[in-house]
GROMACS .gro file of C-alpha atoms in nm:
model
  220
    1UNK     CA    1  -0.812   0.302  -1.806
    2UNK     CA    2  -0.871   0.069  -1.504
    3UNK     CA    3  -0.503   0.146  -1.395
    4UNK     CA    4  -0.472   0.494  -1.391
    5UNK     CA    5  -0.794   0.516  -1.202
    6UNK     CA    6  -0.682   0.316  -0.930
    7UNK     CA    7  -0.394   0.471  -0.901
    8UNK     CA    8  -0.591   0.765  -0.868
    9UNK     CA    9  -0.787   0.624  -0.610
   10UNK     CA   10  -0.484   0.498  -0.411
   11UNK     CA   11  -0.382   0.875  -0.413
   12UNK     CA   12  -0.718   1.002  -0.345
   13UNK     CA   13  -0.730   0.724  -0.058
   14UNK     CA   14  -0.361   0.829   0.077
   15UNK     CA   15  -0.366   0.581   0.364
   16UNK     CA   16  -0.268   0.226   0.238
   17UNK     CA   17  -0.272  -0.070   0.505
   18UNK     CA   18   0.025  -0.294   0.542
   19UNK     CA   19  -0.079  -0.596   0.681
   20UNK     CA   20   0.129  -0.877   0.844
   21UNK     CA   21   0.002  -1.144   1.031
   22UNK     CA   22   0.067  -1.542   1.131
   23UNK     CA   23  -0.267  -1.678   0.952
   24UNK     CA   24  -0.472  -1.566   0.661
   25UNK     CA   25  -0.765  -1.551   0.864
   26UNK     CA   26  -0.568  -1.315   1.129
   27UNK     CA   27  -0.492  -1.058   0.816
   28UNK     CA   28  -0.871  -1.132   0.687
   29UNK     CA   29  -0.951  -0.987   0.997
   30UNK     CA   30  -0.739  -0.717   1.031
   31UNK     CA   31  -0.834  -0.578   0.716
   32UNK     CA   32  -1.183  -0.571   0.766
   33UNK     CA   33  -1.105  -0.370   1.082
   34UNK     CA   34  -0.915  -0.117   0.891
   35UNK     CA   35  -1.188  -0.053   0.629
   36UNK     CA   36  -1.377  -0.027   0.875
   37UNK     CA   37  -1.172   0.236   1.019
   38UNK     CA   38  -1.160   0.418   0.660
   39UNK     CA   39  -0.837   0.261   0.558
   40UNK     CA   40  -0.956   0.168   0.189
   41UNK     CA   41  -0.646   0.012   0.032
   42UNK     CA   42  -0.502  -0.283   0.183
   43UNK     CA   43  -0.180  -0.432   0.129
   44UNK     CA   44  -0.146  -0.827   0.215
   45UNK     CA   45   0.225  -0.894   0.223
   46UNK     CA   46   0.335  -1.235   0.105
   47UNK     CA   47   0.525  -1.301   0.428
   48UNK     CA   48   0.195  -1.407   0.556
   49UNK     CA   49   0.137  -1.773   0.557
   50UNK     CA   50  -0.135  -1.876   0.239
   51UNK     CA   51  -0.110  -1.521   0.177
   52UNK     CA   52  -0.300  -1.564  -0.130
   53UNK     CA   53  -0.561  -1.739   0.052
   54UNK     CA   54  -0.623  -1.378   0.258
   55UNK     CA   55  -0.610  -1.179  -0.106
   56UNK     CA   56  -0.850  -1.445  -0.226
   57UNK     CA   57  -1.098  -1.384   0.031
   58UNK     CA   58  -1.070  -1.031   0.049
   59UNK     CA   59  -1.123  -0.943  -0.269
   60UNK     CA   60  -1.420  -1.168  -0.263
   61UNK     CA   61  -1.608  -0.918   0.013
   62UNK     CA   62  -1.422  -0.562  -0.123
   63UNK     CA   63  -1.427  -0.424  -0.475
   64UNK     CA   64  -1.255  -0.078  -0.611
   65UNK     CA   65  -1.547  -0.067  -0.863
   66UNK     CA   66  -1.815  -0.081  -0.617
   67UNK     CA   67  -2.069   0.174  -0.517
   68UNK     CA   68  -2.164   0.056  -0.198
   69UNK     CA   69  -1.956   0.234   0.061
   70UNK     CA   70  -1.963  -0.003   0.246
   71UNK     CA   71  -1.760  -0.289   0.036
   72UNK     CA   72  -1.566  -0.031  -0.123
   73UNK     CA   73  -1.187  -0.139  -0.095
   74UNK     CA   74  -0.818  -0.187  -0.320
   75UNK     CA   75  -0.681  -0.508  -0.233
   76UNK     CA   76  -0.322  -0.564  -0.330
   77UNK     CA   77  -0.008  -0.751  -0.248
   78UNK     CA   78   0.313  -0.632  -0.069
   79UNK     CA   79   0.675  -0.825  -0.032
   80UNK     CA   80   0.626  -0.928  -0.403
   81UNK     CA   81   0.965  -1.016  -0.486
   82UNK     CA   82   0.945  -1.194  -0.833
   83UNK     CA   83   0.735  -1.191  -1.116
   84UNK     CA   84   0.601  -1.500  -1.046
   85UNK     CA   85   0.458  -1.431  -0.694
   86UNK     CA   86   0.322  -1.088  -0.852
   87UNK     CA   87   0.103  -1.300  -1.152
   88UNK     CA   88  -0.013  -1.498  -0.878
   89UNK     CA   89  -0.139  -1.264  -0.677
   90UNK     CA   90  -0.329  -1.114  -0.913
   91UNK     CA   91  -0.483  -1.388  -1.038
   92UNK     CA   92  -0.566  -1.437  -0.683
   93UNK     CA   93  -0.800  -1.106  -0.685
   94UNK     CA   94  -0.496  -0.856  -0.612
   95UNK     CA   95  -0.565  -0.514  -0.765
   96UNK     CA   96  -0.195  -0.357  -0.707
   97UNK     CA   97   0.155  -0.471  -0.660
   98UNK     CA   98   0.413  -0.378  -0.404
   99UNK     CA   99   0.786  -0.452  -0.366
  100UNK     CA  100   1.058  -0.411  -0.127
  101UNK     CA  101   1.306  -0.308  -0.383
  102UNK     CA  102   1.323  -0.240  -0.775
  103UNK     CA  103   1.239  -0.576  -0.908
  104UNK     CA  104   1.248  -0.464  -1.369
  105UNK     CA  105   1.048  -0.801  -1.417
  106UNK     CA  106   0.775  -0.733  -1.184
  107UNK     CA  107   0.725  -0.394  -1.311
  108UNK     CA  108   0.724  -0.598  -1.687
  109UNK     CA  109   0.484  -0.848  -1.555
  110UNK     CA  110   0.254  -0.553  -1.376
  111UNK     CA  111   0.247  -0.320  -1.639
  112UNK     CA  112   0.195  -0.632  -1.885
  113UNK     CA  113  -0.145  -0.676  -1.691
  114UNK     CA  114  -0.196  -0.333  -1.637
  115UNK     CA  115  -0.176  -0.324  -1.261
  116UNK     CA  116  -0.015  -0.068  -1.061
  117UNK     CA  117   0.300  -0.152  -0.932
  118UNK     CA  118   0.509   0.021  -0.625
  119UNK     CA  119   0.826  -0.087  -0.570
  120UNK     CA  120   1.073   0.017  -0.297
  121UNK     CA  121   1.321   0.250  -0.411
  122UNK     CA  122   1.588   0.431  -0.190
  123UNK     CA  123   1.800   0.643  -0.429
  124UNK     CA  124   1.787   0.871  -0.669
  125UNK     CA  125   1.907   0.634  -0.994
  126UNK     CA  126   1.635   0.415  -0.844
  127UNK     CA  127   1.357   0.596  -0.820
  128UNK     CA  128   1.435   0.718  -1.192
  129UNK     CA  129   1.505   0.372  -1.343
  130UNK     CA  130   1.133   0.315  -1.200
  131UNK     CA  131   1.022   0.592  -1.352
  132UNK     CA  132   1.175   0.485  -1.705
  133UNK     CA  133   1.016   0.157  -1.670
  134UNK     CA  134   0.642   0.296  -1.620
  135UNK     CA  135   0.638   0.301  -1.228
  136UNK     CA  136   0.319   0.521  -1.149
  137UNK     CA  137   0.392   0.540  -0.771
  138UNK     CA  138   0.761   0.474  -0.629
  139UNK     CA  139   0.760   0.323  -0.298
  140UNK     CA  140   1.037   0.547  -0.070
  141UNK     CA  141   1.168   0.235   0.163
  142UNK     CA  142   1.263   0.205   0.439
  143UNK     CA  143   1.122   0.485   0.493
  144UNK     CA  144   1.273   0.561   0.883
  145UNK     CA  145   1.596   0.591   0.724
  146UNK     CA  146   1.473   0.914   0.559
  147UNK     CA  147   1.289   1.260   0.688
  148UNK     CA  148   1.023   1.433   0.500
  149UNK     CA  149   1.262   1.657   0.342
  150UNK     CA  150   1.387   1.349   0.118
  151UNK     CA  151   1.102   1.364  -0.096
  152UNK     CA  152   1.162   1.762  -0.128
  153UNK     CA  153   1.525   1.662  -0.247
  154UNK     CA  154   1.381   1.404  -0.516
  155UNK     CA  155   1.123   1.594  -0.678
  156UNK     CA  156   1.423   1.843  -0.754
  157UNK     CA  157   1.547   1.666  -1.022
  158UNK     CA  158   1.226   1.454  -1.005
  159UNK     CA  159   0.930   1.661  -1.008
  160UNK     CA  160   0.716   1.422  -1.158
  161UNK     CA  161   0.814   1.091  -0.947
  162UNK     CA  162   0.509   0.982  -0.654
  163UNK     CA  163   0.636   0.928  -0.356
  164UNK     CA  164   0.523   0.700  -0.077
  165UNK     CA  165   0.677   0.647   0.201
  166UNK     CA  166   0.648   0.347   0.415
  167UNK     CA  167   0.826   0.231   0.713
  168UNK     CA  168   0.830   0.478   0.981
  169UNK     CA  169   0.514   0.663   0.918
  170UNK     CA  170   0.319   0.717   1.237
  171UNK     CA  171   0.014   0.955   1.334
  172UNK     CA  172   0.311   1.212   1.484
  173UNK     CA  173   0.460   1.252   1.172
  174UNK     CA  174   0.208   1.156   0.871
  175UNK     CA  175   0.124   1.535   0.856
  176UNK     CA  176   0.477   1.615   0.764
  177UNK     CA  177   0.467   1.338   0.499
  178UNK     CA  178   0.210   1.469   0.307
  179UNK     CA  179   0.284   1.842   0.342
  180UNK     CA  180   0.635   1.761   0.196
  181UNK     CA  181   0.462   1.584  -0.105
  182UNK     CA  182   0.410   1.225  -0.072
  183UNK     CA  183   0.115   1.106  -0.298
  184UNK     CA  184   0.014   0.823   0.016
  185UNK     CA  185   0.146   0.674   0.272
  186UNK     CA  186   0.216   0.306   0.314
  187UNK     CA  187   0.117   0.220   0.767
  188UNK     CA  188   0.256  -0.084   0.907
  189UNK     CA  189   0.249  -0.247   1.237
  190UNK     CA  190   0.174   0.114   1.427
  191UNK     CA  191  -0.179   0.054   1.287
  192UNK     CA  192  -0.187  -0.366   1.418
  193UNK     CA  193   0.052  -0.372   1.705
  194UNK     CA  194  -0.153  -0.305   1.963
  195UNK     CA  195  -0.451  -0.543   1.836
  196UNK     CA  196  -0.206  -0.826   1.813
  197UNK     CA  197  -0.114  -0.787   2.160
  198UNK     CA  198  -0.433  -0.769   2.338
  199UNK     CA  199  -0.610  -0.980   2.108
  200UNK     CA  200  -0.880  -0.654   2.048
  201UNK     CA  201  -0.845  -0.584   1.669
  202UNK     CA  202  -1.151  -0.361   1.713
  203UNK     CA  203  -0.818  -0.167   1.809
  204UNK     CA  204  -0.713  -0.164   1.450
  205UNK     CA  205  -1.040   0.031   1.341
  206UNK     CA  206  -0.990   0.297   1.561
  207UNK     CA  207  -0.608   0.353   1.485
  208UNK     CA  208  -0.731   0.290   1.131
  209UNK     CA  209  -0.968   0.602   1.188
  210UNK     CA  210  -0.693   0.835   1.384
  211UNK     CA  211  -0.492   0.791   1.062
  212UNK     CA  212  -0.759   0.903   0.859
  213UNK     CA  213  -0.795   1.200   1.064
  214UNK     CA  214  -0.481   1.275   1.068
  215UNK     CA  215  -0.445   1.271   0.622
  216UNK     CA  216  -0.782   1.478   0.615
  217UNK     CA  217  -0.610   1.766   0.841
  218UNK     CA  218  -0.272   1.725   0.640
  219UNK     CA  219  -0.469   1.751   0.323
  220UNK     CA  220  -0.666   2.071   0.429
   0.00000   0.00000   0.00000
C-alpha cells in the first residue's frame, strides 16, 4: 500500500524538484529551499557528486509519512541508470526512482521493493512496454522536444499511461502541461539557475513558490 500512496501523493504534489548541483551539501541546500517554497518531492540526480550522501541526509530531516507540515517531503533519486545505483539509493533513504530512459531491470528491482519508478520514455512502444512492466508514472523526456499536445496523442491509444513531463517545463508553459493531462511535472534548472549564479538560494524558495502557484491555477 505504501507505493500506491506515494504515487498518489507525487500526483497530488504535481511539482517534483530536479536537483543538480557540484556538492551534496549544495543540493542539501537547495532542497530545503524548495520545500520551503512548497515543492514537496525532490529528486536528487546521481550526477551529483556523493549523491547518496545528499539522499542520506535528506531523508533524515523529510518524511512522506509525516504529519508535521513542516518536514513533510518525497525524497527520491533521478539519473538512475542501473539497477544497482537504484537499490542503492534506496537503501540510502530514497522513496522513488527516476530514469533517463526505459531501463526493464530497474523497473524489476523498483517494483521488487515496491518503490515507484519513472523512467524516461519518448515513444509510443516505450511508454507501453513501461506500462506492461508495472510503470505507475512514465517520465515523457526530454520533454522540450515535445508540446503539450504529445500527451493528448498518447493517451489516445494510451488512456491509462501518467504522464510527466520533464525537461522544458517552465512557469510560461506548466499551465498547458497540466491542462493537456500530465499527472506532475518534473522542474529542473529554471527552478536553481538563478540561485547558483548569485549565490542567493533563498531564490530557489521563491521560484519554488511561483511554481506552486502556477499548478494551483492550472488545477482550478
Amino acid at each position: 500500500m505504501k507505493k500506491l500512496k506515494l504515487v498518489q501523493q507525487i500526483s497530488s504534489e504535481g511539482v517534483v524538484a530536479v536537483l543538480r548541483g557540484e556538492t551534496p551539501e549544495e543540493v542539501v541546500e537547495m532542497a530545503d529551499q524548495a520545500i520551503a517554497g512548497g515543492i514537496k518531492v525532490i529528486e536528487v540526480t546521481m550526477t551529483v557528486p556523493f549523491a547518496l550522501r545528499a539522499i542520506e541526509e535528506l531523508a533524515k530531516r523529510y518524511s512522506s509519512t509525516t504529519q508535521d507540515a513542516s518536514k513533510y517531503a518525497i525524497i527520491g533519486v533521478g539519473t538512475a541508470l542501473d539497477p544497482e545505483t537504484a537499490r542503492a539509493a534506496i537503501l540510502s533513504g530514497a522513496e522513488f526512482v527516476v530514469g533517463p530512459s526505459l531501463n526493464p531491470n530497474t523497473v524489476a528491482l523498483c517494483n521488487r521493493y515496491r518503490v515507484p519508478v519513472m523512467p524516461g520514455c519518448m515513444t509510443i512502444q516505450e511508454i507501453q512496454t513501461a506500462l506492461e512492466l508495472g510503470v505507475d508514472i512514465v517520465k515523457l523526456f526530454p520533454g522540450n522536444l515535445y508540446s503539450p499536445a504529445m500527451i493528448k496523442a498518447i493517451k489516445g491509444p494510451l488512456p491509462q499511461a501518467n504522464i510527466m513531463p520533464t525537461g522544458g517545463v517552465s512557469l510560461s508553459n506548466l499551465g498547458e502541461w497540466i491542462q493537456a493531462g500530465a499527472v506532475a511535472v518534473g522542474i529542473g534548472s529554471d527552478l536553481t539557475s538563478e540561485a547558483v549564479k548569485t549565490g542567493d538560494y533563498s531564490l530557489v524558495a521563491k521560484r519554488a513558490a511561483q511554481y506552486i502557484e502556477a499548478y494551483r491555477a492550472a488545477k482550478k
